[in-house]
Tab-separated table of C-alpha atoms (C1' of nucleotides) in Angstrom:
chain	number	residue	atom	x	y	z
A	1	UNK	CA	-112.966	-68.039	-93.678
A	2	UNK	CA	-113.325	-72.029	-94.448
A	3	UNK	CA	-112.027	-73.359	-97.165
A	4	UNK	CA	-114.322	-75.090	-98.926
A	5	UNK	CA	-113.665	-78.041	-101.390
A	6	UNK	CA	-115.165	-77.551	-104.681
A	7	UNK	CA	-115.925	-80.044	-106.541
A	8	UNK	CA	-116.940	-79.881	-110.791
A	9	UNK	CA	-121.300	-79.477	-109.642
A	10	UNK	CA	-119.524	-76.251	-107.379
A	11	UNK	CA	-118.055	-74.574	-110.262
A	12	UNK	CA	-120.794	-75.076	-112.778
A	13	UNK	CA	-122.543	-73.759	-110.713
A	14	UNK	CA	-120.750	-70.856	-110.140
A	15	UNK	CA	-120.354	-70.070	-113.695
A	16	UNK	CA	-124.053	-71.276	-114.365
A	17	UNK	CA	-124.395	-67.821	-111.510
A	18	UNK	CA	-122.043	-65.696	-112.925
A	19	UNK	CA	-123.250	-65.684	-116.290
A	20	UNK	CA	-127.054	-65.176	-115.126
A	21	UNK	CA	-127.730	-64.392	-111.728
A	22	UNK	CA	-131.327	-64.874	-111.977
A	23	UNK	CA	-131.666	-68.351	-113.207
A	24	UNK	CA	-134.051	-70.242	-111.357
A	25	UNK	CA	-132.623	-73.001	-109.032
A	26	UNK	CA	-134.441	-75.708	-110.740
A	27	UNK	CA	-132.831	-74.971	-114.352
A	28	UNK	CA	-129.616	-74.279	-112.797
A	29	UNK	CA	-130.146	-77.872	-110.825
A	30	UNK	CA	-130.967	-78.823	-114.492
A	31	UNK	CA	-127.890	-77.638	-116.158
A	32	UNK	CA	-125.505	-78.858	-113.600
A	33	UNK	CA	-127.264	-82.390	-113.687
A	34	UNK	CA	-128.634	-82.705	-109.802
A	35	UNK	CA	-132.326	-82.623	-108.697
A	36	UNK	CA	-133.209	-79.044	-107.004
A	37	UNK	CA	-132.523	-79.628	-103.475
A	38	UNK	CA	-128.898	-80.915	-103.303
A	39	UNK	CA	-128.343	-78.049	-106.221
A	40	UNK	CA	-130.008	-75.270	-103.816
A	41	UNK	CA	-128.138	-76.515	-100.847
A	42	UNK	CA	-124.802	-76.038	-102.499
A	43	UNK	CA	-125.536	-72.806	-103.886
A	44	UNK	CA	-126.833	-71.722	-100.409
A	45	UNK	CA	-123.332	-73.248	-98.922
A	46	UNK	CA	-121.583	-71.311	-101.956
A	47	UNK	CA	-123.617	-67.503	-100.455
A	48	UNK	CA	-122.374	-68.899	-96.602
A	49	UNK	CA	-118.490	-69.039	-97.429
A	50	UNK	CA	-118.055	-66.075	-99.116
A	51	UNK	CA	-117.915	-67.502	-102.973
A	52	UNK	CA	-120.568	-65.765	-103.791
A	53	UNK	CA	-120.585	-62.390	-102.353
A	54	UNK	CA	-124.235	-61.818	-103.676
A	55	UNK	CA	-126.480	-60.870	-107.191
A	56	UNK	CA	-126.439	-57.759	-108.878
A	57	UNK	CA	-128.502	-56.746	-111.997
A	58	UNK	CA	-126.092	-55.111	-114.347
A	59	UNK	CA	-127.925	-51.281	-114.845
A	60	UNK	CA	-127.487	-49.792	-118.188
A	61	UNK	CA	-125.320	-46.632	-116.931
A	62	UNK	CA	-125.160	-44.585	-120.166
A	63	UNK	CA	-128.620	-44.935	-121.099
A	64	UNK	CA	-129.755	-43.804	-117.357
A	65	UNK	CA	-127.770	-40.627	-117.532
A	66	UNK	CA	-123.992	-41.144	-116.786
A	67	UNK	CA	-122.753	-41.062	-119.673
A	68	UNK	CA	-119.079	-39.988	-118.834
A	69	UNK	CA	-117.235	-42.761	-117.616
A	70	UNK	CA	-112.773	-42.059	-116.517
A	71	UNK	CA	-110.131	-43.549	-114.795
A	72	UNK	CA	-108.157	-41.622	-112.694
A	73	UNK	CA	-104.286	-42.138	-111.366
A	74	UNK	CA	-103.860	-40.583	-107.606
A	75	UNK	CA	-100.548	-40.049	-106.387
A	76	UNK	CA	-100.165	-39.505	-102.815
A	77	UNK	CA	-97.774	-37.278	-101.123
A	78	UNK	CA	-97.302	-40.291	-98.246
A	79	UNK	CA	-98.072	-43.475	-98.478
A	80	UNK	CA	-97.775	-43.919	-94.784
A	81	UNK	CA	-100.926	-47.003	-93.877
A	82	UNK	CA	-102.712	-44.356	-92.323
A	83	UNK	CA	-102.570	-42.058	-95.504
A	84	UNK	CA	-103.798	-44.891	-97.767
A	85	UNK	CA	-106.880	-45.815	-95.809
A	86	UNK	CA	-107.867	-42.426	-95.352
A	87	UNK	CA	-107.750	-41.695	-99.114
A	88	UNK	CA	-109.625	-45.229	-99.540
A	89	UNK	CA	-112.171	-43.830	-96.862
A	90	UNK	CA	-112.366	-40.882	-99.078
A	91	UNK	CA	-113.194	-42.631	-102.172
A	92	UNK	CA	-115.547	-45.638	-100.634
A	93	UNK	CA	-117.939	-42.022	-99.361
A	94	UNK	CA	-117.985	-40.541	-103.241
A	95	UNK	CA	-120.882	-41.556	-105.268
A	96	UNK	CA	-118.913	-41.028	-108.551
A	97	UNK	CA	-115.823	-42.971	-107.587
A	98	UNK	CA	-117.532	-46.852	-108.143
A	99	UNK	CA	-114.135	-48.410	-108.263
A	100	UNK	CA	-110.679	-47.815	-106.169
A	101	UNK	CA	-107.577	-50.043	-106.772
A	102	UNK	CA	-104.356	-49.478	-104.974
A	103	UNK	CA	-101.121	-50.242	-107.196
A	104	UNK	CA	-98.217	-50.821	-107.207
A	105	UNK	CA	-95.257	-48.686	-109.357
A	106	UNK	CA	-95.584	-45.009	-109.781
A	107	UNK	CA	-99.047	-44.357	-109.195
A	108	UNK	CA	-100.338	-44.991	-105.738
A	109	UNK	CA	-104.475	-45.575	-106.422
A	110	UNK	CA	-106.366	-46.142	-110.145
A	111	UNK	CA	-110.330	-45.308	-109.679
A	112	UNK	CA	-112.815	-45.517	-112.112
A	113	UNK	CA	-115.593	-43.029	-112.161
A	114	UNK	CA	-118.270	-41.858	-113.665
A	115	UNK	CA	-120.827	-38.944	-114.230
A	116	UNK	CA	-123.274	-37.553	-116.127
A	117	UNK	CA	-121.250	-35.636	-117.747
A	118	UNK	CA	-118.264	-34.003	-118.088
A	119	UNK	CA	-118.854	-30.617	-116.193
A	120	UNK	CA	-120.089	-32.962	-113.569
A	121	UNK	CA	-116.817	-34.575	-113.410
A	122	UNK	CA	-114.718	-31.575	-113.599
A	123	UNK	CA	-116.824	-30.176	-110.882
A	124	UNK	CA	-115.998	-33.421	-108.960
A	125	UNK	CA	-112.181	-33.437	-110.095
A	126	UNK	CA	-111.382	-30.083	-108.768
A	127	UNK	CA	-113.692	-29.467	-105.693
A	128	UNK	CA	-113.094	-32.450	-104.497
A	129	UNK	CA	-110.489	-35.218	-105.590
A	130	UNK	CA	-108.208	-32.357	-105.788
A	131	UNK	CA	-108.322	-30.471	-102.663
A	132	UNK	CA	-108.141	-33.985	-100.977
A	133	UNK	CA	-105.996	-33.561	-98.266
A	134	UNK	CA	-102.482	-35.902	-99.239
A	135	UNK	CA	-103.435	-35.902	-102.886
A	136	UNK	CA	-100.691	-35.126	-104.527
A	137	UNK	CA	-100.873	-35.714	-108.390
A	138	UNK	CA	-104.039	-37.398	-110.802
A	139	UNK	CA	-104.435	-37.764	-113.943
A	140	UNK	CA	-107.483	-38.866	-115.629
A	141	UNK	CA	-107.999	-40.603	-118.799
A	142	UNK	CA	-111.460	-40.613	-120.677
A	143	UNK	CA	-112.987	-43.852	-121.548
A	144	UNK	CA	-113.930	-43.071	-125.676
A	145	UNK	CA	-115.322	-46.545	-125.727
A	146	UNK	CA	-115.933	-49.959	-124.110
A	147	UNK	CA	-114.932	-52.723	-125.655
A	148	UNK	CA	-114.855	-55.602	-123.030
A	149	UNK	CA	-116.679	-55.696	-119.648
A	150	UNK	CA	-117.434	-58.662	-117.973
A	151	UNK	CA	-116.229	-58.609	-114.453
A	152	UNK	CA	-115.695	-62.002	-112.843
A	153	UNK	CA	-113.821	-65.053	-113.275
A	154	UNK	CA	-112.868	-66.595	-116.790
A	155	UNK	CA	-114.236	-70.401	-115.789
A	156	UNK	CA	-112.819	-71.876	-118.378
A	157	UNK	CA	-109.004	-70.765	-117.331
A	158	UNK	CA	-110.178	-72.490	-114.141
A	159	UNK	CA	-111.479	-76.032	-115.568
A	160	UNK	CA	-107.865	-76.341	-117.408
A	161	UNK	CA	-106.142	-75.835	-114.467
A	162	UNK	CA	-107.850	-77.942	-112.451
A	163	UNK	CA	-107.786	-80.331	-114.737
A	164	UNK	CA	-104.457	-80.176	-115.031
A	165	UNK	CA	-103.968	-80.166	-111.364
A	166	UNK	CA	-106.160	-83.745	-110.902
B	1	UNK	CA	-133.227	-48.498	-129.109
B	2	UNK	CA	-137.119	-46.629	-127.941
B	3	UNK	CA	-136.445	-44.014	-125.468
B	4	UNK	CA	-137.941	-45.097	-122.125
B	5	UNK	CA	-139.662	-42.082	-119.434
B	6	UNK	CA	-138.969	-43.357	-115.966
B	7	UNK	CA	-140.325	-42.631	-112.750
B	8	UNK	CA	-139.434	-42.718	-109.025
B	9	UNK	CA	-140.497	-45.913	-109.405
B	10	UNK	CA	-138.744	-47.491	-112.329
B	11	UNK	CA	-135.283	-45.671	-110.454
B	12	UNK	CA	-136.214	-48.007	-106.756
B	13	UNK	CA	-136.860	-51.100	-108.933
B	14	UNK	CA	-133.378	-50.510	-110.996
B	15	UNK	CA	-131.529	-48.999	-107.601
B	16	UNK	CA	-132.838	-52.239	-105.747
B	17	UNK	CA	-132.369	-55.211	-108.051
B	18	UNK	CA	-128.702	-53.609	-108.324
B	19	UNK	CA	-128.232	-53.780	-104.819
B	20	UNK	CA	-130.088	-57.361	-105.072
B	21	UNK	CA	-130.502	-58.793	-108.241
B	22	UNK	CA	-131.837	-61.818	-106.779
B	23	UNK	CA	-134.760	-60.320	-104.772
B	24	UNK	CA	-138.333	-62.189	-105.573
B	25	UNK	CA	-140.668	-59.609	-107.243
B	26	UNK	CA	-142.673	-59.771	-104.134
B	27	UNK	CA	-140.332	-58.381	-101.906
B	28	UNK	CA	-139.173	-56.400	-104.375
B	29	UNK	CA	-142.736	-55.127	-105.467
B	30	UNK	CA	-142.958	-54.692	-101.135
B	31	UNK	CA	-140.340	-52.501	-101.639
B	32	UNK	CA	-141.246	-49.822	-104.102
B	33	UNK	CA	-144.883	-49.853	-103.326
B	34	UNK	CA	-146.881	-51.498	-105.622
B	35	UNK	CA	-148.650	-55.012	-106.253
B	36	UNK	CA	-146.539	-57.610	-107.677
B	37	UNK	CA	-148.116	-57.855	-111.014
B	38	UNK	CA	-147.315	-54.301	-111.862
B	39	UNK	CA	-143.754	-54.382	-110.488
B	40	UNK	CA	-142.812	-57.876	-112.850
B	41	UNK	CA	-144.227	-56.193	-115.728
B	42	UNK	CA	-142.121	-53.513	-115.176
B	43	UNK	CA	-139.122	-55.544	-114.608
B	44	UNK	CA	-139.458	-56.846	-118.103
B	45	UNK	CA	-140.278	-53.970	-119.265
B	46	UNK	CA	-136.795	-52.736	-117.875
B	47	UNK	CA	-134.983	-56.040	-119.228
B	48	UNK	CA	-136.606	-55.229	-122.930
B	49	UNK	CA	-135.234	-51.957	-123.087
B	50	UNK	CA	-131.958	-52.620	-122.795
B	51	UNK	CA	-132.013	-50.652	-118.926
B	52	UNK	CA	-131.195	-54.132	-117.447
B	53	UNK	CA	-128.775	-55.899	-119.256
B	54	UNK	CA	-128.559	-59.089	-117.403
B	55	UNK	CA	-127.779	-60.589	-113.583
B	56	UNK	CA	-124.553	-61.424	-112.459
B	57	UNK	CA	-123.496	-63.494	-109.413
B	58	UNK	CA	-120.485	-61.759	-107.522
B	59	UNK	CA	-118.150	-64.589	-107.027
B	60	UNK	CA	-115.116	-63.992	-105.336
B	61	UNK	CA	-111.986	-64.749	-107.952
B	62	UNK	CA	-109.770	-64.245	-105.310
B	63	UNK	CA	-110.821	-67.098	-103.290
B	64	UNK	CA	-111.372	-69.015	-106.553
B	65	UNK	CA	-107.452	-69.005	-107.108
B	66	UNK	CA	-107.169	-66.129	-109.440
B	67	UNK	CA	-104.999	-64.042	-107.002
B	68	UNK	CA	-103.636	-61.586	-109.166
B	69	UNK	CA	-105.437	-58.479	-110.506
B	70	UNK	CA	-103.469	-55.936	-113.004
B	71	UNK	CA	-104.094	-52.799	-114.885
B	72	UNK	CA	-102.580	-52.864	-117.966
B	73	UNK	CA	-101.676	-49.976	-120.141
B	74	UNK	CA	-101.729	-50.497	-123.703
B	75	UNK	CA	-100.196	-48.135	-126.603
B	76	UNK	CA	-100.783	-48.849	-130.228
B	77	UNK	CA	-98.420	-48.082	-132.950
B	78	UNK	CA	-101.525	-46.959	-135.306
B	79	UNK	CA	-104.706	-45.777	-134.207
B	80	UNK	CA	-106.662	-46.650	-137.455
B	81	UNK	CA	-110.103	-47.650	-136.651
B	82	UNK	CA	-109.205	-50.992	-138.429
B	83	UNK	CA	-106.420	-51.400	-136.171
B	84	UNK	CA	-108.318	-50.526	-132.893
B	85	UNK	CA	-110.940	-53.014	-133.455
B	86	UNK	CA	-108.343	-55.607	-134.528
B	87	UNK	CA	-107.125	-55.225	-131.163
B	88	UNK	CA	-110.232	-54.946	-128.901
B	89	UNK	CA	-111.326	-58.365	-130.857
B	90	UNK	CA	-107.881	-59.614	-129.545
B	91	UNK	CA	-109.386	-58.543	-125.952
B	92	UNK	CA	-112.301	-60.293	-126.370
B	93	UNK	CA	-110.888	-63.408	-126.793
B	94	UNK	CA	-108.474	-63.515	-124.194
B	95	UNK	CA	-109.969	-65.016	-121.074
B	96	UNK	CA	-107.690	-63.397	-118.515
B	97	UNK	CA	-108.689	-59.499	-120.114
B	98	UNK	CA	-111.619	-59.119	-118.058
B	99	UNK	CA	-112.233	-55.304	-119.439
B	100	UNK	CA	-110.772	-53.131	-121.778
B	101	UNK	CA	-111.655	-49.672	-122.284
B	102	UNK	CA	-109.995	-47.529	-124.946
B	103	UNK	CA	-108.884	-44.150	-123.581
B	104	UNK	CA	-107.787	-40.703	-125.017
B	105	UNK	CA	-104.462	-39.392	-124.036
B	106	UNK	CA	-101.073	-40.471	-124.021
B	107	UNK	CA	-102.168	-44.319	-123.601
B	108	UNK	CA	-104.933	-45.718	-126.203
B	109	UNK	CA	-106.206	-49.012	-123.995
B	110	UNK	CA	-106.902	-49.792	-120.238
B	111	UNK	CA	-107.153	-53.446	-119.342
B	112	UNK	CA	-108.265	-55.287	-116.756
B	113	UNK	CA	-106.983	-58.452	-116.013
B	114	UNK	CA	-106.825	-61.512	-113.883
B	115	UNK	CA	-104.561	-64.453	-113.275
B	116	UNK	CA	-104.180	-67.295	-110.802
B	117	UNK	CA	-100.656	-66.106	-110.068
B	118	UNK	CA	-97.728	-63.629	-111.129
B	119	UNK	CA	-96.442	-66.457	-113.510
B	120	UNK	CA	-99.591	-67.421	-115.140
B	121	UNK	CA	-99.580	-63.034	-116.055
B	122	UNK	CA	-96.342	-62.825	-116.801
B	123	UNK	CA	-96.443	-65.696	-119.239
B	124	UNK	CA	-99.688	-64.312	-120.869
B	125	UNK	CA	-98.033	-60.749	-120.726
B	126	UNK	CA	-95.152	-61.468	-122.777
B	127	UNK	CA	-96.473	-64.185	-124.680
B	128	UNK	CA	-99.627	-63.073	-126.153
B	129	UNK	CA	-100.410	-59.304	-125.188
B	130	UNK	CA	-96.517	-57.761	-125.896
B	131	UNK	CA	-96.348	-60.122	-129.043
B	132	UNK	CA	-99.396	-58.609	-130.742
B	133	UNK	CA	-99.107	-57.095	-133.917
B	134	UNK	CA	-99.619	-53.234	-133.528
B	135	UNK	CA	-98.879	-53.399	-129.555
B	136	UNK	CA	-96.058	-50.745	-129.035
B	137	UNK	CA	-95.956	-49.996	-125.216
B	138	UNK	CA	-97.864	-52.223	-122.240
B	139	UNK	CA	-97.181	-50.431	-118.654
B	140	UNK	CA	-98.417	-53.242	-115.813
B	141	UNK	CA	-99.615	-52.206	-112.691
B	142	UNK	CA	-100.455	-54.881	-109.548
B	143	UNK	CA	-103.479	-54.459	-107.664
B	144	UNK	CA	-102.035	-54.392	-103.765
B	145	UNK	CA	-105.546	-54.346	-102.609
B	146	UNK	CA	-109.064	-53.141	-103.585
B	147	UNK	CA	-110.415	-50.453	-102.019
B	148	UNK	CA	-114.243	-50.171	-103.439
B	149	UNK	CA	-115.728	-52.557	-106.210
B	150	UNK	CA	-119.482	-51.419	-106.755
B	151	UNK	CA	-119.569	-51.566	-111.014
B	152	UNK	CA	-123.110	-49.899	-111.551
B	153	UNK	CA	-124.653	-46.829	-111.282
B	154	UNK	CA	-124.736	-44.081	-108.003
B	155	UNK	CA	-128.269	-44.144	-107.859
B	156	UNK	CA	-128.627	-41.571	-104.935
B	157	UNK	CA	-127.069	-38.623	-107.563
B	158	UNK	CA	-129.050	-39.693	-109.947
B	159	UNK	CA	-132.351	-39.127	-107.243
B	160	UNK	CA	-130.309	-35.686	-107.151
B	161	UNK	CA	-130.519	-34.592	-110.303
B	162	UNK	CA	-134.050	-35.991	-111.350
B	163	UNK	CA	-135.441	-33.680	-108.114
B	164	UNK	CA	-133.646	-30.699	-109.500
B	165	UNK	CA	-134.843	-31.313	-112.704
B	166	UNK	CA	-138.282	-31.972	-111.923
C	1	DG	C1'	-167.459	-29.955	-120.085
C	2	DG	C1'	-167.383	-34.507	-121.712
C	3	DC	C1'	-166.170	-38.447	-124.385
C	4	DA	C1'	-162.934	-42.276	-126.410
C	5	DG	C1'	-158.430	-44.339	-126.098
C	6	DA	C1'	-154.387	-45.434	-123.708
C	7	DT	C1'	-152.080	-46.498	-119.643
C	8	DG	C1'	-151.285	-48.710	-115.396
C	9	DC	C1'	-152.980	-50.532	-111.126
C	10	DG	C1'	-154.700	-54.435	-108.200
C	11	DC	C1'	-157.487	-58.724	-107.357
C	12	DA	C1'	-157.995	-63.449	-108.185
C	13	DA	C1'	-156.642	-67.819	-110.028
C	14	DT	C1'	-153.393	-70.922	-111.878
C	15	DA	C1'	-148.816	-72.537	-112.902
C	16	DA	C1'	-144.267	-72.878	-111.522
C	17	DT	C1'	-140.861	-72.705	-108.195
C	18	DC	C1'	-138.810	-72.873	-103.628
C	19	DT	C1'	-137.902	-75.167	-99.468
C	20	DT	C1'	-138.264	-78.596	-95.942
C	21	DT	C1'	-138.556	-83.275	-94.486
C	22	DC	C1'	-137.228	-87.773	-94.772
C	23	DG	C1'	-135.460	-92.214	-96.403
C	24	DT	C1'	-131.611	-94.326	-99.009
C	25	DG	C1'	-127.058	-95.418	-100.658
C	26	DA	C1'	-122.105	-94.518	-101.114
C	27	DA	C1'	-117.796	-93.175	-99.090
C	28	DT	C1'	-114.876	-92.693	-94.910
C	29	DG	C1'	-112.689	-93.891	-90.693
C	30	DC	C1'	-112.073	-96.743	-86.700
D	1	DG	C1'	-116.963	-105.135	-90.398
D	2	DC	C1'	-119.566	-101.602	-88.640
D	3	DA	C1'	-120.787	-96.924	-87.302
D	4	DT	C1'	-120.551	-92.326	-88.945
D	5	DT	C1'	-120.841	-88.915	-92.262
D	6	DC	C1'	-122.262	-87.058	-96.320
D	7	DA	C1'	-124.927	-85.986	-100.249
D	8	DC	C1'	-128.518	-87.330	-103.137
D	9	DG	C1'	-133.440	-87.480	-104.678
D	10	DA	C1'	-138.630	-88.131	-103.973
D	11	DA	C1'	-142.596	-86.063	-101.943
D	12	DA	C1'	-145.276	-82.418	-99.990
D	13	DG	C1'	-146.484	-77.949	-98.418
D	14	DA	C1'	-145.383	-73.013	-98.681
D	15	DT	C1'	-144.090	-69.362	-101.458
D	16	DT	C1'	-143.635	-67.046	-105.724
D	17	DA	C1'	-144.342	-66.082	-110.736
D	18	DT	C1'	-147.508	-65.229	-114.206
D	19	DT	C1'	-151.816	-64.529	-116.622
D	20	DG	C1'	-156.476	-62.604	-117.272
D	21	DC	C1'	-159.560	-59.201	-116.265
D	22	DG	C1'	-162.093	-55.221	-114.353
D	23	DC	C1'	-161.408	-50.587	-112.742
D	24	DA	C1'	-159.478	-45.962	-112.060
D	25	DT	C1'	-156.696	-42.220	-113.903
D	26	DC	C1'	-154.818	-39.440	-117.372
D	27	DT	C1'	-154.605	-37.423	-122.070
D	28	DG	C1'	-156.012	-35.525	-126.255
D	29	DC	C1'	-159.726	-33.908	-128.746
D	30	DC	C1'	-164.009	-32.458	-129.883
DNA sequence: GGCAGATGCGCAATAATCTTTCGTGAATGC
DNA sequence: GCATTCACGAAAGATTATTGCGCATCTGCC
């Protein structure tokens, strides 16, 4: 991958992105103070190199069903390369299991799941995270209630530091 | 918030404009099988109800310069309601929290967070999270590498469980 | 059975947006 | 000093979004 130079237009736009995904290119061009084509060019450039790794609309999970939503700390009896991308191959091929982080310290994977409800997820704790070949120890935590969720990157950590930096 | 019946539908549009939240209504009403009149209106339809909360560009922190990714658990010293809000406001307004989810068990808060480097954590770690009124016990955990990253909803058992229902 | 009313579709037309093309000016390097 | 590169912005045509309207289907209720 390129590295690409980014200059202030890049990152507003970015954040313009991140923060609504749908925006049409002539308001974003609007907002970040360029006419529409140079604005859609770089925002094209931004979807070539990998910056932006595409749009999502952000689905209402509770209120379509899933209403159960855990994290769950797999140990692994060996953490041999092989082991650990097995187990990730594992987890990328379970609808439930939308998020798998390996760690570092005593627990070897964190993944955050959901379901529609808790028999669901017992039913997918036991007949299948469980008898997972290598699996040696999880424990699962129940989320009572969201407070914060806004995946991405805090821009505004990033405009002080590169201020800082130039 | 109104109760909304979808159909087979309604479930393509949401599955689809998750997968691609950019997607013009035409290809989008291509998609699902109907004109493109119908299909916006029930797009904003979707939007209205809450279903579709917003649209998010994916932007890649990583390659942004915020290399770091950590789990954070958090215990309290009370868990009075006043107290747990106190802190999830606290969340809020730190940029680098990303998510936080309160949990049951032994630990009360998960956090999600993301710096530009080990130093940049380590100096919000122990000078803003640990020094929190009411924070008894933070356990840190390093992402070494994601696995799977798909926030949203498993939209293939959800087709499951509407056929068996219906 | 048969009649409102409600619901949702699609066609057609207009408004807005996207996207390409092209000419211009500033910055860079030789 | 001059050629090259780069990015911008105006203009125009293609595509898309959005509105208005007529029609079919479904539902509840005589």
């Amino acid at each position: 991958m390129v590295a690409i130079r980014l200059d202030e237009i890049d990152r507003k736009i970015l954040a313009e992105l991140q923060a609504d995904g749908r925006m049409t290119n002539v308001e974003l061009a609007k907002r970040v103070g360029i006419s529409a084509p140079p604005c859609l060019r770089r925002v094209r450039t931004l979807e070539e190199s990998g910056l932006i790794r595409g749009y999502h609309a952000d689905v209402n999970s509770r209120e379509l069903g899933f209403e159960v939503q855990v994290f769950a700390m797999v140990g692994l009896e060996s953490q041999a390369e092989a082991e650990l991308t097995a187990f990730e191959e594992r987890c990328r091929e379970w609808p439930l299991v939308r998020e798998c982080h390996m760690l570092n310290g005593e627990v070897d994977f964190i993944l955050k799941c959901v379901a529609p409800d808790l028999s669901s997820f017992q039913q997918f704790l036991t007949g299948k995270l469980l008898t997972t070949p290598n699996v040696a120890s999880v424990k699962t935590s129940l989320v009572i209630r969201g407070a914060k969720d806004e995946p991405g990157v805090p821009f505004d950590v990033l405009e002080e530091r590169m201020n800082r930096t130039a």
